Amino acid sequence: MSIHDGHRQRLKERFLREGLDNFEQLQVLELLLFYCIPRQDTNPIAHALLDRFGSVSKVLEASPEELKKVPGVGENAAAFLSLVMATGRYYLVNQKEKETKLKSINECGQYLLPFFHGRRNETVFLLCLDAKCKVLSCKEVGEGSVNSAAVPIRRIVEMALGDNATSVVLAHNHPSGLALPSGEDIQTTRRLSLALRAVEIELVDHVIVADGDYVSLAESGLYNPQECSVLI
């Protein structure tokens, strides 16, 4: 039996009894590492992770490549820690899938937020709706670097047509934490609106997500579908 078994068991039992609310960040990481690093004291590794990334949330947002730079974090541990964040995003998206009808911009924005949970790179999603505002699909369109993502207009039009959408909402994130639309965001929105209108599909809005919240170009007055009759 390892000398660390007693500590591991106590921490596991405490979690089962109390949940994580009163755990220190170090203890949360220790507990997670128990399940991917057997028969080893995970305390020094948890310390090293916090020293490098600063918080549990930043550890879970880190890429497997970044995690493996920490002494003691191998392939399995890096994959497991990345899986925690991916599972959380999957859970949030899966939970939202019960809400099949979205009748306002706010409902669309809230529906889209989980799709960006923990994403490190700028990513574009397309939400497709039918004439009764029922969700047909929400699909990833593309992924870019931390600061940019290409918006392939032709592909978006094809995706919307393929799902028989009546209207769509475009969404992308700003991993920098600032949801302010750029001039390029506004121009892309107008170009996409024109392309979709040509096939009788309405671009309802373009939503920009950052830090668990979103900015709507339509609500901000930066986009009005009825005014996009000419390319600006």
Short mmCIF file of N, CA and C in Angstrom, two decimals, residues 18-79:
data_model
loop_
_atom_site.label_atom_id
_atom_site.label_comp_id
_atom_site.label_asym_id
_atom_site.label_seq_id
_atom_site.Cartn_x
_atom_site.Cartn_y
_atom_site.Cartn_z
N GLU A 18 -19.05 16.25 0.84
CA GLU A 18 -19.27 17.70 0.86
C GLU A 18 -19.36 18.35 -0.52
N GLY A 19 -18.90 17.67 -1.57
CA GLY A 19 -18.74 18.33 -2.85
C GLY A 19 -17.45 19.13 -2.88
N LEU A 20 -17.28 19.96 -3.91
CA LEU A 20 -16.02 20.68 -4.09
C LEU A 20 -16.03 22.10 -3.53
N ASP A 21 -17.18 22.59 -3.09
CA ASP A 21 -17.34 24.00 -2.75
C ASP A 21 -16.29 24.52 -1.77
N ASN A 22 -15.93 23.72 -0.77
CA ASN A 22 -15.00 24.19 0.25
C ASN A 22 -13.56 23.72 0.03
N PHE A 23 -13.29 23.16 -1.13
CA PHE A 23 -11.93 22.71 -1.45
C PHE A 23 -11.07 23.89 -1.87
N GLU A 24 -9.79 23.85 -1.51
CA GLU A 24 -8.82 24.79 -2.04
C GLU A 24 -8.48 24.36 -3.48
N GLN A 25 -7.97 25.30 -4.27
CA GLN A 25 -7.63 24.99 -5.66
C GLN A 25 -6.61 23.85 -5.73
N LEU A 26 -5.65 23.86 -4.83
CA LEU A 26 -4.63 22.81 -4.81
C LEU A 26 -5.27 21.45 -4.60
N GLN A 27 -6.25 21.38 -3.70
CA GLN A 27 -6.91 20.11 -3.39
C GLN A 27 -7.75 19.62 -4.57
N VAL A 28 -8.37 20.55 -5.29
CA VAL A 28 -9.15 20.16 -6.47
C VAL A 28 -8.24 19.50 -7.50
N LEU A 29 -7.08 20.11 -7.75
CA LEU A 29 -6.15 19.53 -8.72
C LEU A 29 -5.58 18.20 -8.23
N GLU A 30 -5.27 18.11 -6.94
CA GLU A 30 -4.81 16.84 -6.40
C GLU A 30 -5.83 15.74 -6.65
N LEU A 31 -7.08 16.04 -6.34
CA LEU A 31 -8.15 15.06 -6.50
C LEU A 31 -8.28 14.61 -7.95
N LEU A 32 -8.23 15.54 -8.87
CA LEU A 32 -8.31 15.19 -10.29
C LEU A 32 -7.13 14.31 -10.70
N LEU A 33 -5.96 14.67 -10.23
CA LEU A 33 -4.75 13.92 -10.62
C LEU A 33 -4.73 12.51 -10.06
N PHE A 34 -5.47 12.27 -8.95
CA PHE A 34 -5.55 10.91 -8.39
C PHE A 34 -6.00 9.92 -9.46
N TYR A 35 -6.89 10.37 -10.36
CA TYR A 35 -7.53 9.46 -11.31
C TYR A 35 -6.73 9.23 -12.58
N CYS A 36 -5.61 9.92 -12.71
CA CYS A 36 -4.78 9.69 -13.89
C CYS A 36 -3.32 9.46 -13.54
N ILE A 37 -2.95 9.65 -12.28
CA ILE A 37 -1.58 9.38 -11.83
C ILE A 37 -1.65 8.48 -10.59
N PRO A 38 -1.61 7.17 -10.78
CA PRO A 38 -1.73 6.25 -9.64
C PRO A 38 -0.42 6.12 -8.85
N ARG A 39 -0.57 5.80 -7.56
CA ARG A 39 0.57 5.45 -6.71
C ARG A 39 1.67 6.50 -6.72
N GLN A 40 1.28 7.75 -6.65
CA GLN A 40 2.27 8.83 -6.63
C GLN A 40 1.68 10.02 -5.89
N ASP A 41 2.51 10.76 -5.18
CA ASP A 41 2.07 11.97 -4.50
C ASP A 41 1.80 13.04 -5.55
N THR A 42 0.55 13.45 -5.69
CA THR A 42 0.19 14.43 -6.73
C THR A 42 0.30 15.87 -6.23
N ASN A 43 0.62 16.05 -4.95
CA ASN A 43 0.69 17.40 -4.40
C ASN A 43 1.72 18.28 -5.11
N PRO A 44 2.96 17.79 -5.34
CA PRO A 44 3.95 18.63 -6.03
C PRO A 44 3.52 18.97 -7.46
N ILE A 45 2.84 18.04 -8.13
CA ILE A 45 2.40 18.30 -9.50
C ILE A 45 1.29 19.35 -9.50
N ALA A 46 0.38 19.24 -8.53
CA ALA A 46 -0.69 20.23 -8.41
C ALA A 46 -0.10 21.62 -8.15
N HIS A 47 0.90 21.69 -7.28
CA HIS A 47 1.60 22.95 -7.02
C HIS A 47 2.22 23.51 -8.31
N ALA A 48 2.87 22.63 -9.06
CA ALA A 48 3.55 23.06 -10.29
C ALA A 48 2.54 23.59 -11.32
N LEU A 49 1.37 22.94 -11.39
CA LEU A 49 0.32 23.39 -12.32
C LEU A 49 -0.19 24.78 -11.94
N LEU A 50 -0.41 24.99 -10.65
CA LEU A 50 -0.88 26.30 -10.19
C LEU A 50 0.19 27.37 -10.38
N ASP A 51 1.43 27.00 -10.16
CA ASP A 51 2.52 27.96 -10.35
C ASP A 51 2.61 28.41 -11.81
N ARG A 52 2.38 27.47 -12.72
CA ARG A 52 2.51 27.80 -14.14
C ARG A 52 1.28 28.52 -14.68
N PHE A 53 0.07 28.07 -14.30
CA PHE A 53 -1.14 28.60 -14.92
C PHE A 53 -1.92 29.57 -14.03
N GLY A 54 -1.73 29.50 -12.73
CA GLY A 54 -2.33 30.49 -11.85
C GLY A 54 -3.65 30.13 -11.20
N SER A 55 -4.43 29.24 -11.81
CA SER A 55 -5.73 28.87 -11.26
C SER A 55 -6.20 27.55 -11.85
N VAL A 56 -7.17 26.94 -11.20
CA VAL A 56 -7.74 25.69 -11.72
C VAL A 56 -8.36 25.92 -13.09
N SER A 57 -9.09 27.02 -13.24
CA SER A 57 -9.75 27.28 -14.52
C SER A 57 -8.74 27.39 -15.66
N LYS A 58 -7.61 28.04 -15.41
CA LYS A 58 -6.59 28.17 -16.45
C LYS A 58 -5.91 26.84 -16.74
N VAL A 59 -5.77 26.00 -15.72
CA VAL A 59 -5.22 24.65 -15.93
C VAL A 59 -6.14 23.87 -16.87
N LEU A 60 -7.44 23.91 -16.59
CA LEU A 60 -8.39 23.13 -17.39
C LEU A 60 -8.56 23.69 -18.80
N GLU A 61 -8.27 24.98 -18.97
CA GLU A 61 -8.35 25.59 -20.30
C GLU A 61 -7.09 25.37 -21.13
N ALA A 62 -6.02 24.94 -20.48
CA ALA A 62 -4.74 24.77 -21.19
C ALA A 62 -4.80 23.59 -22.16
N SER A 63 -4.02 23.67 -23.21
CA SER A 63 -3.96 22.59 -24.18
C SER A 63 -3.13 21.44 -23.62
N PRO A 64 -3.32 20.22 -24.12
CA PRO A 64 -2.50 19.09 -23.67
C PRO A 64 -1.00 19.36 -23.85
N GLU A 65 -0.65 20.06 -24.92
CA GLU A 65 0.77 20.37 -25.17
C GLU A 65 1.33 21.28 -24.08
N GLU A 66 0.53 22.27 -23.66
CA GLU A 66 0.97 23.17 -22.59
C GLU A 66 1.06 22.43 -21.26
N LEU A 67 0.11 21.55 -21.00
CA LEU A 67 0.08 20.81 -19.73
C LEU A 67 1.29 19.90 -19.60
N LYS A 68 1.70 19.29 -20.70
CA LYS A 68 2.81 18.34 -20.65
C LYS A 68 4.16 19.01 -20.40
N LYS A 69 4.20 20.34 -20.44
CA LYS A 69 5.43 21.06 -20.12
C LYS A 69 5.67 21.13 -18.62
N VAL A 70 4.63 20.79 -17.84
CA VAL A 70 4.75 20.81 -16.38
C VAL A 70 5.36 19.50 -15.91
N PRO A 71 6.41 19.53 -15.11
CA PRO A 71 7.04 18.30 -14.63
C PRO A 71 6.03 17.39 -13.93
N GLY A 72 6.02 16.12 -14.35
CA GLY A 72 5.11 15.15 -13.74
C GLY A 72 3.82 14.94 -14.51
N VAL A 73 3.53 15.83 -15.45
CA VAL A 73 2.30 15.70 -16.25
C VAL A 73 2.64 14.99 -17.56
N GLY A 74 2.20 13.75 -17.66
CA GLY A 74 2.44 12.97 -18.87
C GLY A 74 1.25 12.99 -19.80
N GLU A 75 1.28 12.09 -20.76
CA GLU A 75 0.23 12.02 -21.78
C GLU A 75 -1.14 11.78 -21.17
N ASN A 76 -1.24 10.81 -20.27
CA ASN A 76 -2.54 10.47 -19.67
C ASN A 76 -3.10 11.62 -18.83
N ALA A 77 -2.25 12.23 -18.02
CA ALA A 77 -2.71 13.32 -17.17
C ALA A 77 -3.15 14.52 -18.00
N ALA A 78 -2.39 14.83 -19.05
CA ALA A 78 -2.75 15.96 -19.92
C ALA A 78 -4.09 15.70 -20.61
N ALA A 79 -4.27 14.48 -21.10
CA ALA A 79 -5.52 14.13 -21.76
C ALA A 79 -6.69 14.18 -20.79
#
